[in-house]
């Protein structure tokens, strides 16, 4: 008999697998099973990646695994293949990559047998109870009403969280009184669709797109490039219908805050099938349950954010990435993968079609479409009766401004409000003002731990840093000279909100940013308010740009388009253009035409003009040409080695050594740029530096990374820093 060696991915920062001997009673080792193993001084849960007949270590040095945790592999062969690709491509430690693919509860030593998730439902007495009985306990009353308003099967903790905070003690009282029953059940994370909606007849462009996608018999990437409101979602729905009809599953990836109740209900109203939702609001138990139902093929549609790309599927038929340009598909710490790119690889490995949809495609995807690697499906017109908003630049040079709002824009706001339109103003800066300054001595509210200013929050009377957790009370006087003439400089959404309130007394002003939507359920409440009425003023950050329909908005004002044009980050212009088009797309979605006014100090900026006078496609083509000339992505490929430490010299010393190491290994076709301090050198008290690798050929870059990434683990200067490798970085900070 051949002595078997188990090659196991163990959670550790090392870029390698670890060899173990099988347990005595090992039943048929299959990659994808979990094993409990001795590791370091303790034990750990690892995933079997390969079975081998030899090890580089002598047999007597190998330890035996302690226990085989699964009979059937948790990760099937296609998923194992995808994860191995991800380890190789991102050069990230396999233990962490394989862990990322498992729900938290399966990263521990527990059986994968299904466990229930707690539900709270009404007892018969509770169902019959008049809520007025609880008039003296309004929060208990609210819970009772909530349960009376849903199906008899009740709600899970995360569902109740959406409506009420700190509800558990109150719920316990209701249980004690016999009105509510707590029980553990499986399959909670499923929505069951009702198929109450019928399909609208498609436009010609939609029909062409659906036919093209449905004609695919194997792998094919389609870039669904459709203006906002052109009916991309309708194309997804009909493409999915064909997949379901073949008994296969569809996986839909959406941006982080794109999973609105509206979107989910649109799917649920169309299909009478179980839909699994995977998002950050789930409890661990719910996530496990959704994951298992997808793996068993019971969930026919899976909708989720970034990490849902690793959801196993029994009968995969189609992958859709909605708003494929969105930054939230890229994980920015730990295992830094792009869910969109992994999705394309997964579709290729599974030999199934994939659709990348956006009104503002990323330059990467557009480049692939232009090069003929992706099929380019265009939806140039809005669906239904809605017409495209008109966009105009407002030259604010030498114009009188009040709190960043020009008089011209003010007049337009007044006009639209008087004609019962809603007005939406966009400013991608939250807080009251980005900095506080002393008028007498020039002191500014510098963050003590970052190379950044602390933002003024007027309502809370605090200074807060957006880059670290630092905050403190607003100083009553200048800390340097004692003057009381402290002035907030510049505008954030909180300040604009106040200003609008003063300008338009009696109008409802609603602010939508991370600060006003932090509390659970607050976003839904705001959306409800917005949909209910007209004549409101909305002010918000990029949260407004994502997927929501605001049918009553007739005027969109972009307060500051210049931010993105003068940034050190070469992607800033692309991002700003995407934001402008996405925000503009909120206007005039119903029957009323929309108007978009964009304030700028550089009305002659060629890219801005192209965007506004032509369209996103023209902007994108011109920007692609600039990228090519500047040897930037998507024409050239980057990898970024970052390092940080409390001490300033340590990151630079590590990166110098890393550079030296690359030179020793040989780096044909790869330029080594740096090391240099990061654009924001100090953040959260740590000094940061980076070394950029640039190559025209991906193969050259990866040839170097293959040997270099492992070699970095041995550099002794590395012990004094935290370092990370980012392949295809999107942020160069
Ligand atoms: P997108 O995803 O491109 O923003 P949606 O699919 O949300 O667009 O469609 C925008 C609006 O147009 C929605 O209200 C949708 O119901 C409607 N719509 C989409 N396709 C059609 C169609 N073929 N006929 C009529 N209305 C449509
Ligand atoms: Zn001062
Ligand atoms: Zn800070």
mmCIF file of C-alpha atoms in Angstrom, residues 412-709:
data_model
loop_
_atom_site.group_PDB
_atom_site.id
_atom_site.type_symbol
_atom_site.label_atom_id
_atom_site.label_comp_id
_atom_site.label_asym_id
_atom_site.label_seq_id
_atom_site.Cartn_x
_atom_site.Cartn_y
_atom_site.Cartn_z
ATOM 1 C CA UNK A 412 -32.993 75.729 -10.150
ATOM 2 C CA UNK A 413 -33.740 74.004 -6.837
ATOM 3 C CA UNK A 414 -36.491 76.510 -6.078
ATOM 4 C CA UNK A 415 -38.001 76.030 -9.515
ATOM 5 C CA UNK A 416 -38.113 72.248 -9.249
ATOM 6 C CA UNK A 417 -39.517 72.286 -5.725
ATOM 7 C CA UNK A 418 -42.266 74.640 -6.805
ATOM 8 C CA UNK A 419 -43.163 72.234 -9.581
ATOM 9 C CA UNK A 420 -43.444 69.332 -7.138
ATOM 10 C CA UNK A 421 -40.217 67.673 -8.075
ATOM 11 C CA UNK A 422 -37.790 66.201 -5.617
ATOM 12 C CA UNK A 423 -34.276 67.590 -5.643
ATOM 13 C CA UNK A 424 -31.220 65.464 -5.018
ATOM 14 C CA UNK A 425 -27.872 67.068 -4.200
ATOM 15 C CA UNK A 426 -24.722 65.016 -4.264
ATOM 16 C CA UNK A 427 -21.566 65.717 -2.297
ATOM 17 C CA UNK A 428 -19.160 62.929 -1.576
ATOM 18 C CA UNK A 429 -18.060 64.261 1.806
ATOM 19 C CA UNK A 430 -19.839 63.563 5.049
ATOM 20 C CA UNK A 431 -19.715 65.510 8.286
ATOM 21 C CA UNK A 432 -20.170 69.266 8.682
ATOM 22 C CA UNK A 433 -16.823 70.472 7.357
ATOM 23 C CA UNK A 434 -13.631 68.643 6.420
ATOM 24 C CA UNK A 435 -11.459 70.769 8.707
ATOM 25 C CA UNK A 436 -11.614 73.247 11.606
ATOM 26 C CA UNK A 437 -9.270 76.232 11.508
ATOM 27 C CA UNK A 438 -8.256 78.967 13.949
ATOM 28 C CA UNK A 439 -8.778 82.317 12.277
ATOM 29 C CA UNK A 440 -6.177 83.982 14.503
ATOM 30 C CA UNK A 441 -3.195 81.639 14.336
ATOM 31 C CA UNK A 442 -3.944 79.156 11.555
ATOM 32 C CA UNK A 443 -4.188 76.046 13.755
ATOM 33 C CA UNK A 444 -5.985 73.220 11.937
ATOM 34 C CA UNK A 445 -7.705 70.120 13.280
ATOM 35 C CA UNK A 446 -4.952 67.669 12.399
ATOM 36 C CA UNK A 447 -5.502 64.026 13.348
ATOM 37 C CA UNK A 448 -2.863 63.055 15.913
ATOM 38 C CA UNK A 449 -2.513 59.604 14.335
ATOM 39 C CA UNK A 450 -2.864 60.275 10.588
ATOM 40 C CA UNK A 451 -1.619 62.628 7.894
ATOM 41 C CA UNK A 452 -5.167 63.911 7.606
ATOM 42 C CA UNK A 453 -7.536 66.475 9.034
ATOM 43 C CA UNK A 454 -10.269 65.660 11.481
ATOM 44 C CA UNK A 455 -13.785 66.291 10.198
ATOM 45 C CA UNK A 456 -16.091 68.622 12.102
ATOM 46 C CA UNK A 457 -19.418 67.169 13.270
ATOM 47 C CA UNK A 458 -21.569 70.088 14.353
ATOM 48 C CA UNK A 459 -24.583 68.172 15.642
ATOM 49 C CA UNK A 460 -22.496 66.001 17.918
ATOM 50 C CA UNK A 461 -19.971 68.776 18.630
ATOM 51 C CA UNK A 462 -17.065 66.485 17.859
ATOM 52 C CA UNK A 463 -14.005 66.169 15.668
ATOM 53 C CA UNK A 464 -13.629 62.817 13.995
ATOM 54 C CA UNK A 465 -10.995 61.297 11.734
ATOM 55 C CA UNK A 466 -12.337 59.348 8.767
ATOM 56 C CA UNK A 467 -9.123 57.332 8.477
ATOM 57 C CA UNK A 468 -8.780 55.985 12.006
ATOM 58 C CA UNK A 469 -10.988 55.741 15.058
ATOM 59 C CA UNK A 470 -9.765 59.008 16.631
ATOM 60 C CA UNK A 471 -12.367 61.431 17.855
ATOM 61 C CA UNK A 472 -12.674 64.118 20.462
ATOM 62 C CA UNK A 473 -14.993 66.922 21.558
ATOM 63 C CA UNK A 474 -14.928 70.077 19.482
ATOM 64 C CA UNK A 475 -12.461 72.367 21.287
ATOM 65 C CA UNK A 476 -14.147 75.534 22.633
ATOM 66 C CA UNK A 477 -10.948 77.506 21.964
ATOM 67 C CA UNK A 478 -7.904 77.162 19.792
ATOM 68 C CA UNK A 479 -5.573 74.637 21.454
ATOM 69 C CA UNK A 480 -2.580 76.716 20.303
ATOM 70 C CA UNK A 481 -3.440 80.367 20.908
ATOM 71 C CA UNK A 482 -6.634 80.221 22.938
ATOM 72 C CA UNK A 483 -8.625 82.260 20.439
ATOM 73 C CA UNK A 484 -12.311 81.457 20.302
ATOM 74 C CA UNK A 485 -12.507 82.301 16.595
ATOM 75 C CA UNK A 486 -12.528 78.719 15.318
ATOM 76 C CA UNK A 487 -14.076 78.260 11.893
ATOM 77 C CA UNK A 488 -15.180 75.159 10.044
ATOM 78 C CA UNK A 489 -13.685 75.315 6.543
ATOM 79 C CA UNK A 490 -15.434 73.772 3.548
ATOM 80 C CA UNK A 491 -18.638 71.785 3.326
ATOM 81 C CA UNK A 492 -19.823 68.313 4.135
ATOM 82 C CA UNK A 493 -23.308 66.864 3.810
ATOM 83 C CA UNK A 494 -24.312 67.882 7.357
ATOM 84 C CA UNK A 495 -23.551 71.518 6.613
ATOM 85 C CA UNK A 496 -25.397 71.451 3.287
ATOM 86 C CA UNK A 497 -28.382 69.911 5.061
ATOM 87 C CA UNK A 498 -28.477 72.823 7.517
ATOM 88 C CA UNK A 499 -28.016 75.336 4.760
ATOM 89 C CA UNK A 500 -30.854 73.878 2.683
ATOM 90 C CA UNK A 501 -33.087 73.859 5.725
ATOM 91 C CA UNK A 502 -32.389 77.568 6.210
ATOM 92 C CA UNK A 503 -32.872 78.366 2.508
ATOM 93 C CA UNK A 504 -36.082 76.402 2.162
ATOM 94 C CA UNK A 505 -37.876 76.559 5.493
ATOM 95 C CA UNK A 506 -40.870 74.265 5.650
ATOM 96 C CA UNK A 507 -39.382 71.793 3.182
ATOM 97 C CA UNK A 508 -38.344 68.372 4.317
ATOM 98 C CA UNK A 509 -34.588 67.890 3.958
ATOM 99 C CA UNK A 510 -33.339 64.305 4.139
ATOM 100 C CA UNK A 511 -29.671 63.441 4.455
ATOM 101 C CA UNK A 512 -28.449 60.054 3.278
ATOM 102 C CA UNK A 513 -24.887 59.176 4.209
ATOM 103 C CA UNK A 514 -23.083 56.699 6.368
ATOM 104 C CA UNK A 515 -23.797 58.766 9.473
ATOM 105 C CA UNK A 516 -27.573 58.911 9.045
ATOM 106 C CA UNK A 517 -27.912 55.275 7.985
ATOM 107 C CA UNK A 518 -25.700 53.651 10.592
ATOM 108 C CA UNK A 519 -28.613 52.430 12.675
ATOM 109 C CA UNK A 520 -30.254 49.266 11.493
ATOM 110 C CA UNK A 521 -33.302 49.838 9.367
ATOM 111 C CA UNK A 522 -32.657 53.579 9.052
ATOM 112 C CA UNK A 523 -31.896 53.369 5.326
ATOM 113 C CA UNK A 524 -35.195 51.592 4.689
ATOM 114 C CA UNK A 525 -37.026 54.250 6.677
ATOM 115 C CA UNK A 526 -35.386 57.040 4.688
ATOM 116 C CA UNK A 527 -36.222 55.321 1.414
ATOM 117 C CA UNK A 528 -39.822 54.948 2.495
ATOM 118 C CA UNK A 529 -40.032 58.647 3.303
ATOM 119 C CA UNK A 530 -38.503 59.525 -0.050
ATOM 120 C CA UNK A 531 -40.914 57.362 -1.987
ATOM 121 C CA UNK A 532 -43.929 58.612 -0.122
ATOM 122 C CA UNK A 533 -43.822 62.275 -0.940
ATOM 123 C CA UNK A 534 -42.598 64.888 -3.326
ATOM 124 C CA UNK A 535 -41.176 68.356 -2.849
ATOM 125 C CA UNK A 536 -38.350 67.098 -0.668
ATOM 126 C CA UNK A 537 -34.679 67.922 -0.770
ATOM 127 C CA UNK A 538 -32.262 65.027 -0.592
ATOM 128 C CA UNK A 539 -28.580 65.499 0.168
ATOM 129 C CA UNK A 540 -26.232 62.587 0.197
ATOM 130 C CA UNK A 541 -22.960 60.900 -0.581
ATOM 131 C CA UNK A 542 -22.195 58.044 -2.934
ATOM 132 C CA UNK A 543 -24.731 55.939 -1.050
ATOM 133 C CA UNK A 544 -27.256 57.719 -3.242
ATOM 134 C CA UNK A 545 -25.576 56.536 -6.400
ATOM 135 C CA UNK A 546 -26.314 52.882 -5.893
ATOM 136 C CA UNK A 547 -29.255 51.227 -7.470
ATOM 137 C CA UNK A 548 -32.122 53.050 -5.816
ATOM 138 C CA UNK A 549 -34.999 54.364 -7.826
ATOM 139 C CA UNK A 550 -36.155 57.832 -6.858
ATOM 140 C CA UNK A 551 -39.036 58.234 -9.286
ATOM 141 C CA UNK A 552 -39.961 61.731 -8.108
ATOM 142 C CA UNK A 553 -36.508 63.275 -8.430
ATOM 143 C CA UNK A 554 -36.474 65.816 -11.257
ATOM 144 C CA UNK A 555 -33.298 67.757 -10.443
ATOM 145 C CA UNK A 556 -29.896 66.369 -9.536
ATOM 146 C CA UNK A 557 -27.199 68.812 -8.443
ATOM 147 C CA UNK A 558 -23.570 67.684 -8.283
ATOM 148 C CA UNK A 559 -21.967 70.147 -5.884
ATOM 149 C CA UNK A 560 -18.333 69.431 -6.625
ATOM 150 C CA UNK A 561 -17.233 67.624 -9.766
ATOM 151 C CA UNK A 562 -13.631 68.791 -9.468
ATOM 152 C CA UNK A 563 -12.594 66.503 -6.608
ATOM 153 C CA UNK A 564 -11.906 63.585 -8.919
ATOM 154 C CA UNK A 565 -10.019 65.536 -11.546
ATOM 155 C CA UNK A 566 -6.983 66.498 -9.513
ATOM 156 C CA UNK A 567 -6.197 63.448 -7.438
ATOM 157 C CA UNK A 568 -2.935 61.538 -7.100
ATOM 158 C CA UNK A 569 -4.946 58.382 -7.763
ATOM 159 C CA UNK A 570 -5.086 57.632 -11.488
ATOM 160 C CA UNK A 571 -8.489 55.995 -11.065
ATOM 161 C CA UNK A 572 -10.078 59.047 -9.420
ATOM 162 C CA UNK A 573 -11.416 60.487 -12.694
ATOM 163 C CA UNK A 574 -12.984 57.164 -13.643
ATOM 164 C CA UNK A 575 -14.634 56.919 -10.240
ATOM 165 C CA UNK A 576 -15.904 60.485 -10.343
ATOM 166 C CA UNK A 577 -17.366 59.966 -13.823
ATOM 167 C CA UNK A 578 -19.096 56.778 -12.672
ATOM 168 C CA UNK A 579 -20.514 58.574 -9.633
ATOM 169 C CA UNK A 580 -21.779 61.500 -11.690
ATOM 170 C CA UNK A 581 -23.497 59.247 -14.235
ATOM 171 C CA UNK A 582 -24.921 56.978 -11.547
ATOM 172 C CA UNK A 583 -26.242 59.876 -9.477
ATOM 173 C CA UNK A 584 -27.573 61.582 -12.582
ATOM 174 C CA UNK A 585 -29.356 58.330 -13.391
ATOM 175 C CA UNK A 586 -31.542 58.725 -10.317
ATOM 176 C CA UNK A 587 -33.317 61.661 -11.968
ATOM 177 C CA UNK A 588 -36.405 61.441 -14.104
ATOM 178 C CA UNK A 589 -36.851 57.705 -13.851
ATOM 179 C CA UNK A 590 -40.601 57.931 -14.030
ATOM 180 C CA UNK A 591 -42.532 59.912 -16.596
ATOM 181 C CA UNK A 592 -41.046 63.260 -15.609
ATOM 182 C CA UNK A 593 -37.919 64.428 -17.399
ATOM 183 C CA UNK A 594 -34.873 65.051 -15.278
ATOM 184 C CA UNK A 595 -32.258 67.774 -15.227
ATOM 185 C CA UNK A 596 -28.698 67.407 -13.960
ATOM 186 C CA UNK A 597 -26.552 70.412 -13.038
ATOM 187 C CA UNK A 598 -22.871 69.926 -12.324
ATOM 188 C CA UNK A 599 -20.922 72.649 -10.514
ATOM 189 C CA UNK A 600 -17.305 72.967 -11.601
ATOM 190 C CA UNK A 601 -14.399 75.386 -11.625
ATOM 191 C CA UNK A 602 -12.916 73.729 -14.722
ATOM 192 C CA UNK A 603 -15.732 73.741 -17.282
ATOM 193 C CA UNK A 604 -13.191 73.314 -20.081
ATOM 194 C CA UNK A 605 -11.661 70.153 -18.681
ATOM 195 C CA UNK A 606 -11.645 67.857 -21.727
ATOM 196 C CA UNK A 607 -12.701 64.708 -19.872
ATOM 197 C CA UNK A 608 -15.479 66.456 -17.983
ATOM 198 C CA UNK A 609 -16.763 67.971 -21.224
ATOM 199 C CA UNK A 610 -16.780 64.620 -22.969
ATOM 200 C CA UNK A 611 -18.707 63.101 -20.106
ATOM 201 C CA UNK A 612 -21.330 65.819 -19.996
ATOM 202 C CA UNK A 613 -21.628 66.831 -23.631
ATOM 203 C CA UNK A 614 -21.230 63.346 -25.091
ATOM 204 C CA UNK A 615 -21.571 60.428 -22.722
ATOM 205 C CA UNK A 616 -19.775 57.956 -20.494
ATOM 206 C CA UNK A 617 -18.610 55.916 -23.490
ATOM 207 C CA UNK A 618 -16.769 58.887 -24.986
ATOM 208 C CA UNK A 619 -15.257 59.724 -21.626
ATOM 209 C CA UNK A 620 -14.190 56.125 -21.170
ATOM 210 C CA UNK A 621 -12.550 55.844 -24.589
ATOM 211 C CA UNK A 622 -10.549 59.029 -24.047
ATOM 212 C CA UNK A 623 -9.530 57.891 -20.574
ATOM 213 C CA UNK A 624 -8.452 54.518 -21.953
ATOM 214 C CA UNK A 625 -6.192 56.307 -24.422
ATOM 215 C CA UNK A 626 -4.608 58.265 -21.590
ATOM 216 C CA UNK A 627 -4.099 55.054 -19.643
ATOM 217 C CA UNK A 628 -2.409 53.429 -22.601
ATOM 218 C CA UNK A 629 -0.087 56.391 -23.091
ATOM 219 C CA UNK A 630 0.748 56.481 -19.382
ATOM 220 C CA UNK A 631 1.334 52.703 -19.266
ATOM 221 C CA UNK A 632 -1.362 52.182 -16.661
ATOM 222 C CA UNK A 633 -4.014 49.467 -16.176
ATOM 223 C CA UNK A 634 -5.784 47.940 -17.995
ATOM 224 C CA UNK A 635 -2.893 48.060 -20.487
ATOM 225 C CA UNK A 636 -0.243 47.414 -17.887
ATOM 226 C CA UNK A 637 -0.559 45.269 -14.795
ATOM 227 C CA UNK A 638 0.241 46.173 -11.222
ATOM 228 C CA UNK A 639 1.006 44.433 -7.997
ATOM 229 C CA UNK A 640 1.572 46.445 -4.855
ATOM 230 C CA UNK A 641 3.630 45.413 -1.856
ATOM 231 C CA UNK A 642 2.573 47.437 1.162
ATOM 232 C CA UNK A 643 4.269 47.590 4.537
ATOM 233 C CA UNK A 644 3.510 49.464 7.733
ATOM 234 C CA UNK A 645 4.955 49.795 11.206
ATOM 235 C CA UNK A 646 4.977 52.165 14.152
ATOM 236 C CA UNK A 647 8.517 53.110 13.345
ATOM 237 C CA UNK A 648 9.054 55.135 10.172
ATOM 238 C CA UNK A 649 12.170 53.438 8.830
ATOM 239 C CA UNK A 650 10.993 49.832 9.229
ATOM 240 C CA UNK A 651 8.590 49.679 6.266
ATOM 241 C CA UNK A 652 11.123 51.296 3.943
ATOM 242 C CA UNK A 653 13.860 48.942 5.132
ATOM 243 C CA UNK A 654 11.656 45.900 4.502
ATOM 244 C CA UNK A 655 10.682 47.133 1.051
ATOM 245 C CA UNK A 656 14.335 47.858 0.176
ATOM 246 C CA UNK A 657 15.168 44.285 1.108
ATOM 247 C CA UNK A 658 12.178 43.064 -0.890
ATOM 248 C CA UNK A 659 13.378 45.019 -3.897
ATOM 249 C CA UNK A 660 16.840 43.611 -3.527
ATOM 250 C CA UNK A 661 15.339 40.133 -3.367
ATOM 251 C CA UNK A 662 13.452 40.703 -6.629
ATOM 252 C CA UNK A 663 16.641 41.908 -8.272
ATOM 253 C CA UNK A 664 18.395 38.733 -7.160
ATOM 254 C CA UNK A 665 15.587 36.566 -8.499
ATOM 255 C CA UNK A 666 15.539 38.424 -11.815
ATOM 256 C CA UNK A 667 12.589 40.516 -12.875
ATOM 257 C CA UNK A 668 12.552 40.595 -16.652
ATOM 258 C CA UNK A 669 9.610 42.574 -17.964
ATOM 259 C CA UNK A 670 8.715 43.954 -14.525
ATOM 260 C CA UNK A 671 9.562 47.447 -13.322
ATOM 261 C CA UNK A 672 10.127 47.928 -9.629
ATOM 262 C CA UNK A 673 8.899 51.377 -8.586
ATOM 263 C CA UNK A 674 9.906 52.470 -5.122
ATOM 264 C CA UNK A 675 9.954 51.924 -2.286
ATOM 265 C CA UNK A 676 8.262 55.195 -1.500
ATOM 266 C CA UNK A 677 6.185 56.403 1.441
ATOM 267 C CA UNK A 678 2.456 55.902 0.826
ATOM 268 C CA UNK A 679 0.543 58.999 -0.378
ATOM 269 C CA UNK A 680 -0.953 59.227 3.125
ATOM 270 C CA UNK A 681 2.145 58.143 4.966
ATOM 271 C CA UNK A 682 0.862 58.030 8.508
ATOM 272 C CA UNK A 683 -2.440 56.385 9.241
ATOM 273 C CA UNK A 684 -3.773 55.237 12.615
ATOM 274 C CA UNK A 685 -0.382 55.924 14.113
ATOM 275 C CA UNK A 686 1.508 53.708 11.696
ATOM 276 C CA UNK A 687 3.947 54.687 8.952
ATOM 277 C CA UNK A 688 3.226 53.180 5.581
ATOM 278 C CA UNK A 689 5.279 52.638 2.472
ATOM 279 C CA UNK A 690 4.914 50.747 -0.760
ATOM 280 C CA UNK A 691 6.726 49.119 -3.642
ATOM 281 C CA UNK A 692 4.892 48.996 -6.944
ATOM 282 C CA UNK A 693 5.456 46.296 -9.552
ATOM 283 C CA UNK A 694 4.458 47.159 -13.099
ATOM 284 C CA UNK A 695 4.483 44.904 -16.133
ATOM 285 C CA UNK A 696 3.115 44.949 -19.635
ATOM 286 C CA UNK A 697 2.715 41.173 -19.661
ATOM 287 C CA UNK A 698 0.826 39.513 -16.866
ATOM 288 C CA UNK A 699 2.952 36.409 -17.332
ATOM 289 C CA UNK A 700 6.131 38.349 -16.477
ATOM 290 C CA UNK A 701 4.546 39.747 -13.354
ATOM 291 C CA UNK A 702 3.332 36.377 -12.148
ATOM 292 C CA UNK A 703 6.603 34.652 -12.935
ATOM 293 C CA UNK A 704 8.319 37.024 -10.541
ATOM 294 C CA UNK A 705 5.540 36.820 -7.941
ATOM 295 C CA UNK A 706 5.687 33.015 -7.934
ATOM 296 C CA UNK A 707 9.109 32.950 -6.362
ATOM 297 C CA UNK A 708 9.149 36.386 -4.772
ATOM 298 C CA UNK A 709 5.982 36.099 -2.630
#
